[in-house]
Short mmCIF file of C-alpha atoms in Angstrom, two decimals:
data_model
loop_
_atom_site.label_atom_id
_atom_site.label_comp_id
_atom_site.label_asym_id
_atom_site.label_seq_id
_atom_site.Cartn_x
_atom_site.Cartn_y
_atom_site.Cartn_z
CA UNK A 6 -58.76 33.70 7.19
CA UNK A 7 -60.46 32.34 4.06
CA UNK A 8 -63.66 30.59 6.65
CA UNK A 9 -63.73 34.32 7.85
CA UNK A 10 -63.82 35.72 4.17
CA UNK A 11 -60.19 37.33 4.00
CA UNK A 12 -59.87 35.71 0.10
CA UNK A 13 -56.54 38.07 -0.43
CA UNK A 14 -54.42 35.21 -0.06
CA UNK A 15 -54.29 32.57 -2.79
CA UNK A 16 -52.32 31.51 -5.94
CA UNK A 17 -51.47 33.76 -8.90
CA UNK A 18 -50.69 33.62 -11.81
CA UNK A 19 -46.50 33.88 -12.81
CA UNK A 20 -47.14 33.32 -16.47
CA UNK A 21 -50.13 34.78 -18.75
CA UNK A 22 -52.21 32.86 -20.66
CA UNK A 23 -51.13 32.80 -24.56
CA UNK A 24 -54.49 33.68 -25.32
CA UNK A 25 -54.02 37.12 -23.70
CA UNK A 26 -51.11 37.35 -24.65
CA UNK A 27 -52.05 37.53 -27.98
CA UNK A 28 -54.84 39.13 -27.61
CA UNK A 29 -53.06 42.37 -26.10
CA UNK A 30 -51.03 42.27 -28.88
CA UNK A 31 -53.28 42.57 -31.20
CA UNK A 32 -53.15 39.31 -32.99
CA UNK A 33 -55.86 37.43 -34.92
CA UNK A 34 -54.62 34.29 -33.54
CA UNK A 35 -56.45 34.98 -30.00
CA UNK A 36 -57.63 31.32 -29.70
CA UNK A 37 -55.24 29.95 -26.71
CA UNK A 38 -53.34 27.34 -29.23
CA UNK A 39 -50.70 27.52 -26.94
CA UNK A 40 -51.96 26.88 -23.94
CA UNK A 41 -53.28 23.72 -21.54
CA UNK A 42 -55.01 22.27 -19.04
CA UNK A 43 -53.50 21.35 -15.70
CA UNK A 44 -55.77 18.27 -14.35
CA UNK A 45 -56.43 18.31 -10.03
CA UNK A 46 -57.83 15.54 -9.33
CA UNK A 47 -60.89 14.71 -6.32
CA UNK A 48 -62.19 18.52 -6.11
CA UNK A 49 -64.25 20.56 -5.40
CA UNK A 50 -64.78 23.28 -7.50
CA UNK A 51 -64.99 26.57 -7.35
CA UNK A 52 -68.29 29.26 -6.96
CA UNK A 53 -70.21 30.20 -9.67
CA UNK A 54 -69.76 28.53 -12.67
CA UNK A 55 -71.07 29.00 -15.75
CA UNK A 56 -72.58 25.91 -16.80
CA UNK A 57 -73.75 23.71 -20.10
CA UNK A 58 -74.95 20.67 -20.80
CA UNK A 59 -72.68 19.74 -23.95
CA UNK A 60 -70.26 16.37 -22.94
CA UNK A 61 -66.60 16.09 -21.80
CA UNK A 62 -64.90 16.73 -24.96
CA UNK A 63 -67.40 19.08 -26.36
CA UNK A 64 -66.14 21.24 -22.93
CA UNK A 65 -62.88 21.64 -23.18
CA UNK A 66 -62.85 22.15 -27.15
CA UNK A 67 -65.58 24.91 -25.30
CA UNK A 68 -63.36 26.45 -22.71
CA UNK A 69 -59.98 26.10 -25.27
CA UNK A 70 -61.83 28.56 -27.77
CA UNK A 71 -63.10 31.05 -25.12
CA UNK A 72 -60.08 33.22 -24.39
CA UNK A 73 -61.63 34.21 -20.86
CA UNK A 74 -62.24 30.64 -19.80
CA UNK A 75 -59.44 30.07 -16.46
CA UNK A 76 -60.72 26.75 -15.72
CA UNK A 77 -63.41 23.71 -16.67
CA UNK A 78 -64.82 20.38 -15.11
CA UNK A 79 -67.02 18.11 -15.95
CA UNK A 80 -69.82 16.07 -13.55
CA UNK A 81 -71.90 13.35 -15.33
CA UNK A 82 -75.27 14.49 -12.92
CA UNK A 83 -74.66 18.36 -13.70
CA UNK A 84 -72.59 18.69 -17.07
CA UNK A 85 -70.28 21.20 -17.85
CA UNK A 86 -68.82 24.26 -15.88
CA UNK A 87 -66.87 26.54 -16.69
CA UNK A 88 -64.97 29.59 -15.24
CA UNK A 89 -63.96 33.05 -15.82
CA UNK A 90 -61.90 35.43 -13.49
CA UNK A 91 -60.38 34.18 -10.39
CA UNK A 92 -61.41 30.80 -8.68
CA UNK A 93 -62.93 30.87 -5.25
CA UNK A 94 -63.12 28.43 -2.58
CA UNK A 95 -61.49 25.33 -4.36
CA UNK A 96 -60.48 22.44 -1.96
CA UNK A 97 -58.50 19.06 -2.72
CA UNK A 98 -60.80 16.21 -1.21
CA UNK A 99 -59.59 12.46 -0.42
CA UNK A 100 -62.20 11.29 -2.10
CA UNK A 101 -64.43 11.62 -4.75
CA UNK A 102 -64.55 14.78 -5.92
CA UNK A 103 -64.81 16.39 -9.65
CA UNK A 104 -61.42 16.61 -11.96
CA UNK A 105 -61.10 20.58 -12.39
CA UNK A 106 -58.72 21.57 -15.52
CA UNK A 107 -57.20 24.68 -14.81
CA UNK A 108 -55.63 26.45 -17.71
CA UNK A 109 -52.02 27.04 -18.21
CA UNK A 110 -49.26 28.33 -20.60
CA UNK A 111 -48.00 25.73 -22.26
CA UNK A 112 -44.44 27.05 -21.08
CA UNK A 113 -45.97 26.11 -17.36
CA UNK A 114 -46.88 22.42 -18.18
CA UNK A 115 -43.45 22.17 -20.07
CA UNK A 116 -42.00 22.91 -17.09
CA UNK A 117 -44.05 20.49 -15.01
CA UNK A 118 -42.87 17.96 -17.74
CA UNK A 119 -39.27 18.88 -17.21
CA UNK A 120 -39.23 18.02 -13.85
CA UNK A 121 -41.00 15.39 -13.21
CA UNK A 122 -38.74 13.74 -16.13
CA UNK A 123 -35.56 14.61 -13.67
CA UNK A 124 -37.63 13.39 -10.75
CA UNK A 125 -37.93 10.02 -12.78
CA UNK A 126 -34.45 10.00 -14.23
CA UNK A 127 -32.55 10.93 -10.83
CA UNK A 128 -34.83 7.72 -9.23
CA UNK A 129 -33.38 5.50 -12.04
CA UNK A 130 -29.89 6.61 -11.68
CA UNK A 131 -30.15 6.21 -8.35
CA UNK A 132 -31.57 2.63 -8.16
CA UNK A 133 -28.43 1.43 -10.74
CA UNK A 134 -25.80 3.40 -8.47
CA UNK A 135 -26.75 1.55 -5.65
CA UNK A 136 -27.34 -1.66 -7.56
CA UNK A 137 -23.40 -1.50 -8.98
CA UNK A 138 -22.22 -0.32 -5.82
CA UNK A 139 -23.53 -3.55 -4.29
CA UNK A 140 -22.64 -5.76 -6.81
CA UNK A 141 -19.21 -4.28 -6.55
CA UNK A 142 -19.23 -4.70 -2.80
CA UNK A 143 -20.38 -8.44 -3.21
CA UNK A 144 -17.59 -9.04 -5.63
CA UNK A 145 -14.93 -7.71 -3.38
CA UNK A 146 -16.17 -9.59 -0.48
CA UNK A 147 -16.47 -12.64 -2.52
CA UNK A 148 -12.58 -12.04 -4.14
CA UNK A 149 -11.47 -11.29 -0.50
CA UNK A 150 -13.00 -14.48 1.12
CA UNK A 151 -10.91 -16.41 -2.13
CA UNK A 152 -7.35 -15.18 -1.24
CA UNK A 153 -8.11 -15.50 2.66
CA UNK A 154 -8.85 -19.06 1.59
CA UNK A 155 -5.55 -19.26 -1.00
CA UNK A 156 -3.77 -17.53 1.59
CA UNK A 157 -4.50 -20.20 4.42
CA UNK A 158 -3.77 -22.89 1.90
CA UNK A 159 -0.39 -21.32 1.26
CA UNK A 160 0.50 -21.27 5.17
CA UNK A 161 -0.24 -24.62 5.70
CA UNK A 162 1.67 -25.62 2.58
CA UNK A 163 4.24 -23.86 4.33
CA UNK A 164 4.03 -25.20 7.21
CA UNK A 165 4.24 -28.42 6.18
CA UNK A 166 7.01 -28.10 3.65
CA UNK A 167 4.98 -30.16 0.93
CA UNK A 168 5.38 -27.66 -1.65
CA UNK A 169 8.88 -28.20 -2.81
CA UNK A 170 11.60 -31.07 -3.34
CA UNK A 171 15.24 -30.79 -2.75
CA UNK A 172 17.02 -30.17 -5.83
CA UNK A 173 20.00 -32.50 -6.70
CA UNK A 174 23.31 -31.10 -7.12
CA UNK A 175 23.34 -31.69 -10.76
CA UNK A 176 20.59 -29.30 -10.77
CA UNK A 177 21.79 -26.40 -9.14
CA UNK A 178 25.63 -26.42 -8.76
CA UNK A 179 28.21 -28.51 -6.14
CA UNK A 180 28.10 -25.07 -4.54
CA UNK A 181 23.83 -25.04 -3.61
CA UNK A 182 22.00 -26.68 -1.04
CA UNK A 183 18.31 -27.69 -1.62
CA UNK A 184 15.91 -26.02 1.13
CA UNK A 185 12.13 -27.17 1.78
CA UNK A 186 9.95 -24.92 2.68
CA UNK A 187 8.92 -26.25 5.96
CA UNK A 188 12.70 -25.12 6.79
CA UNK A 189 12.25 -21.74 6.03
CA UNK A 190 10.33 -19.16 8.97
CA UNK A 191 7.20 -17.86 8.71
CA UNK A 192 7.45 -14.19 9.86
CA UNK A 193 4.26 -12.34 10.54
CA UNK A 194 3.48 -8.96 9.52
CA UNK A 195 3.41 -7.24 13.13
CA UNK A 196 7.28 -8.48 13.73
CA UNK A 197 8.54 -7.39 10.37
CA UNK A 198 6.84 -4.02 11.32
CA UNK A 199 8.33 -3.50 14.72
CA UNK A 200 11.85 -4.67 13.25
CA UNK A 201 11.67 -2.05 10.55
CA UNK A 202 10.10 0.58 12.27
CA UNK A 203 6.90 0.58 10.78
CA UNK A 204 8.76 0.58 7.13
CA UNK A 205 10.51 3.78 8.15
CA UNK A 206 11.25 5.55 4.91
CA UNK A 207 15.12 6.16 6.59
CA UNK A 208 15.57 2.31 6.81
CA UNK A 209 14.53 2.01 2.75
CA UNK A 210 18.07 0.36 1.18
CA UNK A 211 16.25 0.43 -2.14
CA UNK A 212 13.24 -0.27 -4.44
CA UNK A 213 13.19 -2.66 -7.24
CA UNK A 214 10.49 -4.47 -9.67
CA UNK A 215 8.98 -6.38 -6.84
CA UNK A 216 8.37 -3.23 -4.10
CA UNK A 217 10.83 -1.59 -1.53
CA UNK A 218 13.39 -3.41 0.47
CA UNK A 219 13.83 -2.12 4.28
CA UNK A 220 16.58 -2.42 6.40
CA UNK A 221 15.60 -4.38 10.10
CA UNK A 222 16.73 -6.24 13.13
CA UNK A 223 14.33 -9.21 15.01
CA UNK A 224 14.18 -9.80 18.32
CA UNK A 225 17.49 -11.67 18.44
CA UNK A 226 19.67 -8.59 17.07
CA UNK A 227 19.86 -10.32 13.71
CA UNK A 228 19.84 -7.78 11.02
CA UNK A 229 17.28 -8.55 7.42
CA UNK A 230 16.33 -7.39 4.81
CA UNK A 231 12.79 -7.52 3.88
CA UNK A 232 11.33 -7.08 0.51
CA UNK A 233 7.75 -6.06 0.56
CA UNK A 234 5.57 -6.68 -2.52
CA UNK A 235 4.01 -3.30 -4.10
CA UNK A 236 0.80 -3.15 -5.36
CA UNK A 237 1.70 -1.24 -8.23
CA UNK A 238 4.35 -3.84 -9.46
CA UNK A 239 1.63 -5.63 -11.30
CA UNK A 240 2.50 -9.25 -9.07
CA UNK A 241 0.77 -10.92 -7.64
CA UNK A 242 0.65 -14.23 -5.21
CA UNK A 243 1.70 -16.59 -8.09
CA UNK A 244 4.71 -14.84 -8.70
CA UNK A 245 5.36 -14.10 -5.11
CA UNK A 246 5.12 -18.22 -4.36
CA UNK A 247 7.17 -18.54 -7.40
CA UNK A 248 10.08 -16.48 -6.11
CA UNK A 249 9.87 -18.60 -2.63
CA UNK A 250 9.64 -21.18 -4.73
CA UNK A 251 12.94 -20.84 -6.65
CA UNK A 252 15.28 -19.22 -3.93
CA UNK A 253 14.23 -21.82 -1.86
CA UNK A 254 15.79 -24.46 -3.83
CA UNK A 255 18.90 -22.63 -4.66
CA UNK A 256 21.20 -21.51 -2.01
CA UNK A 257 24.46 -20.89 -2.98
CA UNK A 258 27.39 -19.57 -1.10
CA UNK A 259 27.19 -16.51 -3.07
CA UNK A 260 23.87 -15.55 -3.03
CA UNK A 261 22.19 -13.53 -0.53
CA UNK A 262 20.02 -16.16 1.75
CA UNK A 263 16.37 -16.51 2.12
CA UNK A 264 15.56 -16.04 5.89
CA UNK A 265 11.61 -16.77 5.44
CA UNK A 266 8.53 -14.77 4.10
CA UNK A 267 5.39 -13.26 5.33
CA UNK A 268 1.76 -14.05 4.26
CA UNK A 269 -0.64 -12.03 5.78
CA UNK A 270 -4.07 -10.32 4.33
CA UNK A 271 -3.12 -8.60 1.44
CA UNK A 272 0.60 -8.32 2.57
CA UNK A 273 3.14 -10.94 0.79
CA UNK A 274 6.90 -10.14 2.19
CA UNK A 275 10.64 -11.84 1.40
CA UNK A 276 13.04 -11.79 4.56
CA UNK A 277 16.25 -11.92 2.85
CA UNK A 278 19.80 -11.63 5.03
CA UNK A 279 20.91 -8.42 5.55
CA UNK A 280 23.92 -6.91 2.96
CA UNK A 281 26.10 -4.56 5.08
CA UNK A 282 28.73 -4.24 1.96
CA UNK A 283 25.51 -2.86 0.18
CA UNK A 284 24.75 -4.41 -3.38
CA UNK A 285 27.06 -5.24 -6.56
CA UNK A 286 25.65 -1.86 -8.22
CA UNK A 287 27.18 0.43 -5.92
CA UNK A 288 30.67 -1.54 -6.74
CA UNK A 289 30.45 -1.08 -10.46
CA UNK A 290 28.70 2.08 -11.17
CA UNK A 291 29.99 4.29 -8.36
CA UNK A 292 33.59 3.71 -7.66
CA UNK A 293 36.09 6.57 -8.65
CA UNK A 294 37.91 6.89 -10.82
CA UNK A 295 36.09 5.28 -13.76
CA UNK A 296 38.81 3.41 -16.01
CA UNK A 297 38.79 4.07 -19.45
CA UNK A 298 36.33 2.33 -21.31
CA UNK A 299 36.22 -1.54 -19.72
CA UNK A 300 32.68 -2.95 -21.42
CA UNK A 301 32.98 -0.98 -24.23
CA UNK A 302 32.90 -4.32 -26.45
CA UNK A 303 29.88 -5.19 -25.50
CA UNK A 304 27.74 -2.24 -28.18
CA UNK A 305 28.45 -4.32 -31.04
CA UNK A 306 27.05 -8.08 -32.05
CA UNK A 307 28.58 -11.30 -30.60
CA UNK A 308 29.00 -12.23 -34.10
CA UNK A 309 31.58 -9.15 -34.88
CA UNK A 310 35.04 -9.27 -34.52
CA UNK A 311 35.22 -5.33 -34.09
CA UNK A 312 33.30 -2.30 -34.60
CA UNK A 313 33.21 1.37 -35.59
CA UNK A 314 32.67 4.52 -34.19
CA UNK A 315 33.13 8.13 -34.48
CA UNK A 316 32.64 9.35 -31.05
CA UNK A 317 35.79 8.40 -28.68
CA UNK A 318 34.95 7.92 -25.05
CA UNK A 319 37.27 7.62 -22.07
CA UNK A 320 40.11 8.70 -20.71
CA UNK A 321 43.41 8.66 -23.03
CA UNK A 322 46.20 6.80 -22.12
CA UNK A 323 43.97 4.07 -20.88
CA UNK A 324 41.90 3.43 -24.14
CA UNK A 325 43.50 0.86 -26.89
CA UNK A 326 45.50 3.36 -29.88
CA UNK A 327 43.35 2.04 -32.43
CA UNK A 328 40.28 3.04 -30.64
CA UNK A 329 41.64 6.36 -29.73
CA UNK A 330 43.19 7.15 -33.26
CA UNK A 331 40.96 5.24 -35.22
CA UNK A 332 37.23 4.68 -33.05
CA UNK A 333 37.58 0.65 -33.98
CA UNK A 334 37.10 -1.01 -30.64
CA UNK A 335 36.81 -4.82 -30.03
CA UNK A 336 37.31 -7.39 -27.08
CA UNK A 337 40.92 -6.53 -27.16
CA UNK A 338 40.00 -2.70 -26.42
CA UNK A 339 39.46 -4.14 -23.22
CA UNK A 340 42.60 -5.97 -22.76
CA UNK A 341 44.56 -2.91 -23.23
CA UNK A 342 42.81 -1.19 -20.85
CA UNK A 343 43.33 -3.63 -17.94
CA UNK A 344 47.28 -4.09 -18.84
CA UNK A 345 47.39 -0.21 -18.55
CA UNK A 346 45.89 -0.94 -14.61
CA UNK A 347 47.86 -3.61 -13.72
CA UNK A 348 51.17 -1.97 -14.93
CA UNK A 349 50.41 0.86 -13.27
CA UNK A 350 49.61 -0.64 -10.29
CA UNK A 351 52.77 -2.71 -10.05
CA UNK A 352 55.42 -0.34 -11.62
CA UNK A 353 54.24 2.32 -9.40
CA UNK A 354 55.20 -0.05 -6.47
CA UNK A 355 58.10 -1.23 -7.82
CA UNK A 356 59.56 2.26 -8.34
CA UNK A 357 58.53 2.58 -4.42
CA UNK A 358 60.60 -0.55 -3.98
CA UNK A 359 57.16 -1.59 -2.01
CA UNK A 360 56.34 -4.20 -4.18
CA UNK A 361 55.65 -6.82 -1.11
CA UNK A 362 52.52 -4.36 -0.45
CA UNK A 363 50.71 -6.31 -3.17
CA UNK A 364 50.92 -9.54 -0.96
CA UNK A 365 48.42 -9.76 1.65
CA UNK A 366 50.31 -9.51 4.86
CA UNK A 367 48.38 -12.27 6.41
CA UNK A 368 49.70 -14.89 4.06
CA UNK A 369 53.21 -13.63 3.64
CA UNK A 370 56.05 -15.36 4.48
CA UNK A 371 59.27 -13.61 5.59
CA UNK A 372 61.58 -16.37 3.20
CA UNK A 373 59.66 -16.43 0.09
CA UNK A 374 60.59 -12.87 -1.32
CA UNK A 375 62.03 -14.56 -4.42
CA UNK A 376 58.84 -16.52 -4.62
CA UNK A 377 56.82 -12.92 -4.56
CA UNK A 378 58.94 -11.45 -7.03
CA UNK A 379 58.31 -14.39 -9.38
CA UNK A 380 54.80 -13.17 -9.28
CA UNK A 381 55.11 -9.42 -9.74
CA UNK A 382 57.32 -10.36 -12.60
CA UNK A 383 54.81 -12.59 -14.13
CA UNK A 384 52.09 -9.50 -13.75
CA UNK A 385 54.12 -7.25 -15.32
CA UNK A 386 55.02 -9.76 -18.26
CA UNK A 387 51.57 -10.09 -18.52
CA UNK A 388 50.36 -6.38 -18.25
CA UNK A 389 53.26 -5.86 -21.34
CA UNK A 390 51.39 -8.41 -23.71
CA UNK A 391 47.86 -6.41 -23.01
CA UNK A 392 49.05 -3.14 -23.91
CA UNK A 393 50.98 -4.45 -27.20
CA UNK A 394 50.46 -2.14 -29.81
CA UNK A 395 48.13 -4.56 -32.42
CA UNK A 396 45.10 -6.02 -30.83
CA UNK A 397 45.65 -9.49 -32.74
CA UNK A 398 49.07 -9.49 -30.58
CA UNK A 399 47.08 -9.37 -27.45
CA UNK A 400 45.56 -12.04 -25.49
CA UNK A 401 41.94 -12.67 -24.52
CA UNK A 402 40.47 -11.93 -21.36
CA UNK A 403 39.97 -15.37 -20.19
CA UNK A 404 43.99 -16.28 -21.44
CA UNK A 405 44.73 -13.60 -19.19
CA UNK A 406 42.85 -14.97 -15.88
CA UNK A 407 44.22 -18.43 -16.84
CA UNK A 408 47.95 -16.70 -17.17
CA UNK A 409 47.41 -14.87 -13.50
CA UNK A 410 46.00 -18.30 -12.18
CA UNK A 411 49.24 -19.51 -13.19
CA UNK A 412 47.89 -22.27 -15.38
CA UNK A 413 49.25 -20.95 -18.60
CA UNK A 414 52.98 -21.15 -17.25
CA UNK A 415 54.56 -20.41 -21.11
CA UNK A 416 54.75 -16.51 -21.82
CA UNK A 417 55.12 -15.09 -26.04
CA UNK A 418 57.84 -12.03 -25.44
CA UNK A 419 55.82 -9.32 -25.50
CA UNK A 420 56.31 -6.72 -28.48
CA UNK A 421 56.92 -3.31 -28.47
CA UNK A 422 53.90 -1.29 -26.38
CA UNK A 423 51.36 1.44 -28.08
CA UNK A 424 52.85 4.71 -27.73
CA UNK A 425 53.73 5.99 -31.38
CA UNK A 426 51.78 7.85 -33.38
CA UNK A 427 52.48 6.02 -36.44
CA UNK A 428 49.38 4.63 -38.43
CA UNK A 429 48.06 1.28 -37.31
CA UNK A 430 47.46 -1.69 -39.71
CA UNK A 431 47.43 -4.92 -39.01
CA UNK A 432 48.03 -7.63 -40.90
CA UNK A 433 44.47 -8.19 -42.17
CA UNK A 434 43.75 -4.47 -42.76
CA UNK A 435 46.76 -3.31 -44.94
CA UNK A 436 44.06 -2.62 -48.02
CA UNK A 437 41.28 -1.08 -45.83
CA UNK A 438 40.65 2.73 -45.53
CA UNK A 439 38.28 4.47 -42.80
CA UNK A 440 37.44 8.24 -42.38
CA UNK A 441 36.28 9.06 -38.79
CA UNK A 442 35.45 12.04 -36.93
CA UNK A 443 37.84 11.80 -34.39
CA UNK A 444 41.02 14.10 -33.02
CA UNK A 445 44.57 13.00 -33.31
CA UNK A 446 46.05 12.99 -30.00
CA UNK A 447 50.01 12.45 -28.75
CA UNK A 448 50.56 9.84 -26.64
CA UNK A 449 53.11 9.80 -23.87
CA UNK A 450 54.64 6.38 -22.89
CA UNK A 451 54.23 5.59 -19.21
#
């Protein structure tokens, strides 16, 4: 179109010239102060020009004062040019060439500015995204290839059982048995998965500081329990080798037994025998009913004989009177407490006349009846001096277990059990006086 002389096509103008601007507005200031000069490089310029032979600066200072000058170049053989009006037949060479200004806004440069500033900046950010991305990368590889390397190291060490020493039995107990590692298995991760299902959530038994435990069964029916390290517990393979390390050297008849472990990628297991009785937790904290308040010693210092308080807790009849009536609690609380079980326990079956129950049928003999009456006698002597009505009167826990393992074989006559209501004071209190918030209940006598 433009070789056949169609020139309707072309670029225009979005933004007029400040000069103009103010010059339609009727401003004195009509000298294009706020506009500027685009440079194209290698051109050629336009048709007709106006030309003068003043220098390079001399032209633009020229053009910048003539409100009607669009564009000017400058050629060192013909001098200055300038334009006016709309520029014809312009073409960008490859080479050579004359450097035509073309005059702008200065909002229009601005924006040239602007973006070539983001072009520049989104480059940079670029070029140190990628760079930290590969340095992270390199680091990860690098920390990998380390534990692959610590983790090979640990299998052999496992393998070969050089990593730990029997322990003596002065160390650990008559009742342990020193284990090397060599004699413990090596599990790998795809059999603890097929034995647990792929950690089936259903065959969880519990979660503790280390990870989850799962409930599974090997190849040869036996039944584990394996503990699998979580990454959020914060441990990591020195305190997994230390846990091999010290269940390894201690097994004891009454601790659950170390099977083997698992050391795989980033996978670091325990494969621990399998507890169908469940764990000592669900023993103490779920049975029902709970029993008065057994433990209840334990809120105040080892250095205190006794303590106050002025919120009674538990189930009356089974708590000590001067913890009921007067919130003091001590060890003895306690001992009241259990000689409250045990003579219930006993004088219910007695009453039954089926006190033989209490003796386990597999050990009972058919001519010792006087023998086994000896001993509910000596439990009911006993469960009288727990529930005597001043706690200096009663014994201590451990007298007790020594009385019912018959090593104590000398009984005090118990004194009169705690079922009045009249005040308490022992003999080491008769000047003391204590206010608590507390309610006065009756007591029956069982």
């Amino acid at each position: 179109e433009w070789s056949r002389g169609n020139w309707s096509s072309g670029c225009f103008r979005t933004t007029p010239l400040q000069c103009q601007r103010d010059k339609n507005n009727g401003s004195e200031a009509g000298q294009g102060d706020n506009d500027g000069f685009l440079k194209l490089k290698t051109m050629k310029v336009p048709v007709f020009p106006n030309r003068s032979s003043i220098n390079n600066g001399e032209c633009k200072d020229q053009c910048m004062k003539n409100c009607s000058c669009v564009a000017y170049a400058y050629d060192a053989g013909i001098g200055c040019m300038f334009w006016s009006g709309d520029l014809i037949d312009m073409q960008k060479f490859s080479t050579h060439g004359v450097d035509l200004y073309i005059r702008l806004p200065s909002s229009e440069l601005d924006k040239g500015k602007s973006t070539k500033v983001i072009v520049i900046t989104a480059v940079i950010v670029g070029i140190v995204t990628i760079t930290i991305i590969m340095l992270f990368l390199w680091c990860w590889m690098a920390k990998r290839r380390g534990r692959k390397q610590k983790h090979k190291q640990i299998r052999l060490q496992l393998n070969k059982g050089n990593a730990m020493t029997k322990f003596s039995s002065e160390n650990v107990g008559e009742n342990s048995i020193g284990v090397k590692l060599q004699q413990l298995r090596l599990f790998n991760f795809e059999e603890l998965a097929i034995a647990t299902s792929n950690f089936d959530h259903a065959k969880k038994l519990g979660q503790g500081g280390f990870g989850p435990v799962y409930r599974g069964i090997l190849s040869d029916e036996k039944e584990i329990a394996v503990k699998r390290l979580s990454k959020a517990s914060g441990q990591g393979l020195e305190e997994f080798m230390n846990e091999v390390e010290v269940i390894s050297k201690i097994q004891h008849r009454n601790l659950v037994k170390l099977f083997g472990c698992c050391v795989e990628a980033e996978e670091k297991m325990l494969v621990y025998e399998y507890m169908p009785n469940k764990s000592l937790d669900t023993f103490v904290f779920e049975l029902n009913p709970k029993i008065a308040d057994f433990g209840m010693a334990r809120i105040f210092g080892g250095d205190e004989n006794q303590a106050n308080t002025k919120r009674v807790v538990g189930t009356y009849g089974y708590m000590s009177p001067e913890y009921a009536i007067q919130g003091r609690f001590s060890e003895k609380s306690d001992v009241f407490s259990f000689g409250v079980l045990l003579l219930e326990i006993v004088w219910k079956l007695w009453n039954e006349g089926n006190i033989w129950s209490l003796v386990d049928k597999v050990v009972l003999e058919p001519k010792s009846n006087l023998k086994n009456e000896k001993e509910i006698r000596r439990c009911i002597h006993i469960g009288l001096l727990c529930v005597q009505e001043y706690a200096n009167d009663r014994p201590t826990m451990s007298t007790v277990v020594s009385m019912l393992n018959s090593e104590i074989s000398n009984f005090t006559t118990p004194k009169q059990p705690a079922f009045t209501q009249t005040p308490l004071i022992t003999h080491d209190d008769q000047n003391r006086d204590s206010v608590n918030d507390v309610t006065l209940t009756d007591f029956d006598g069982r």
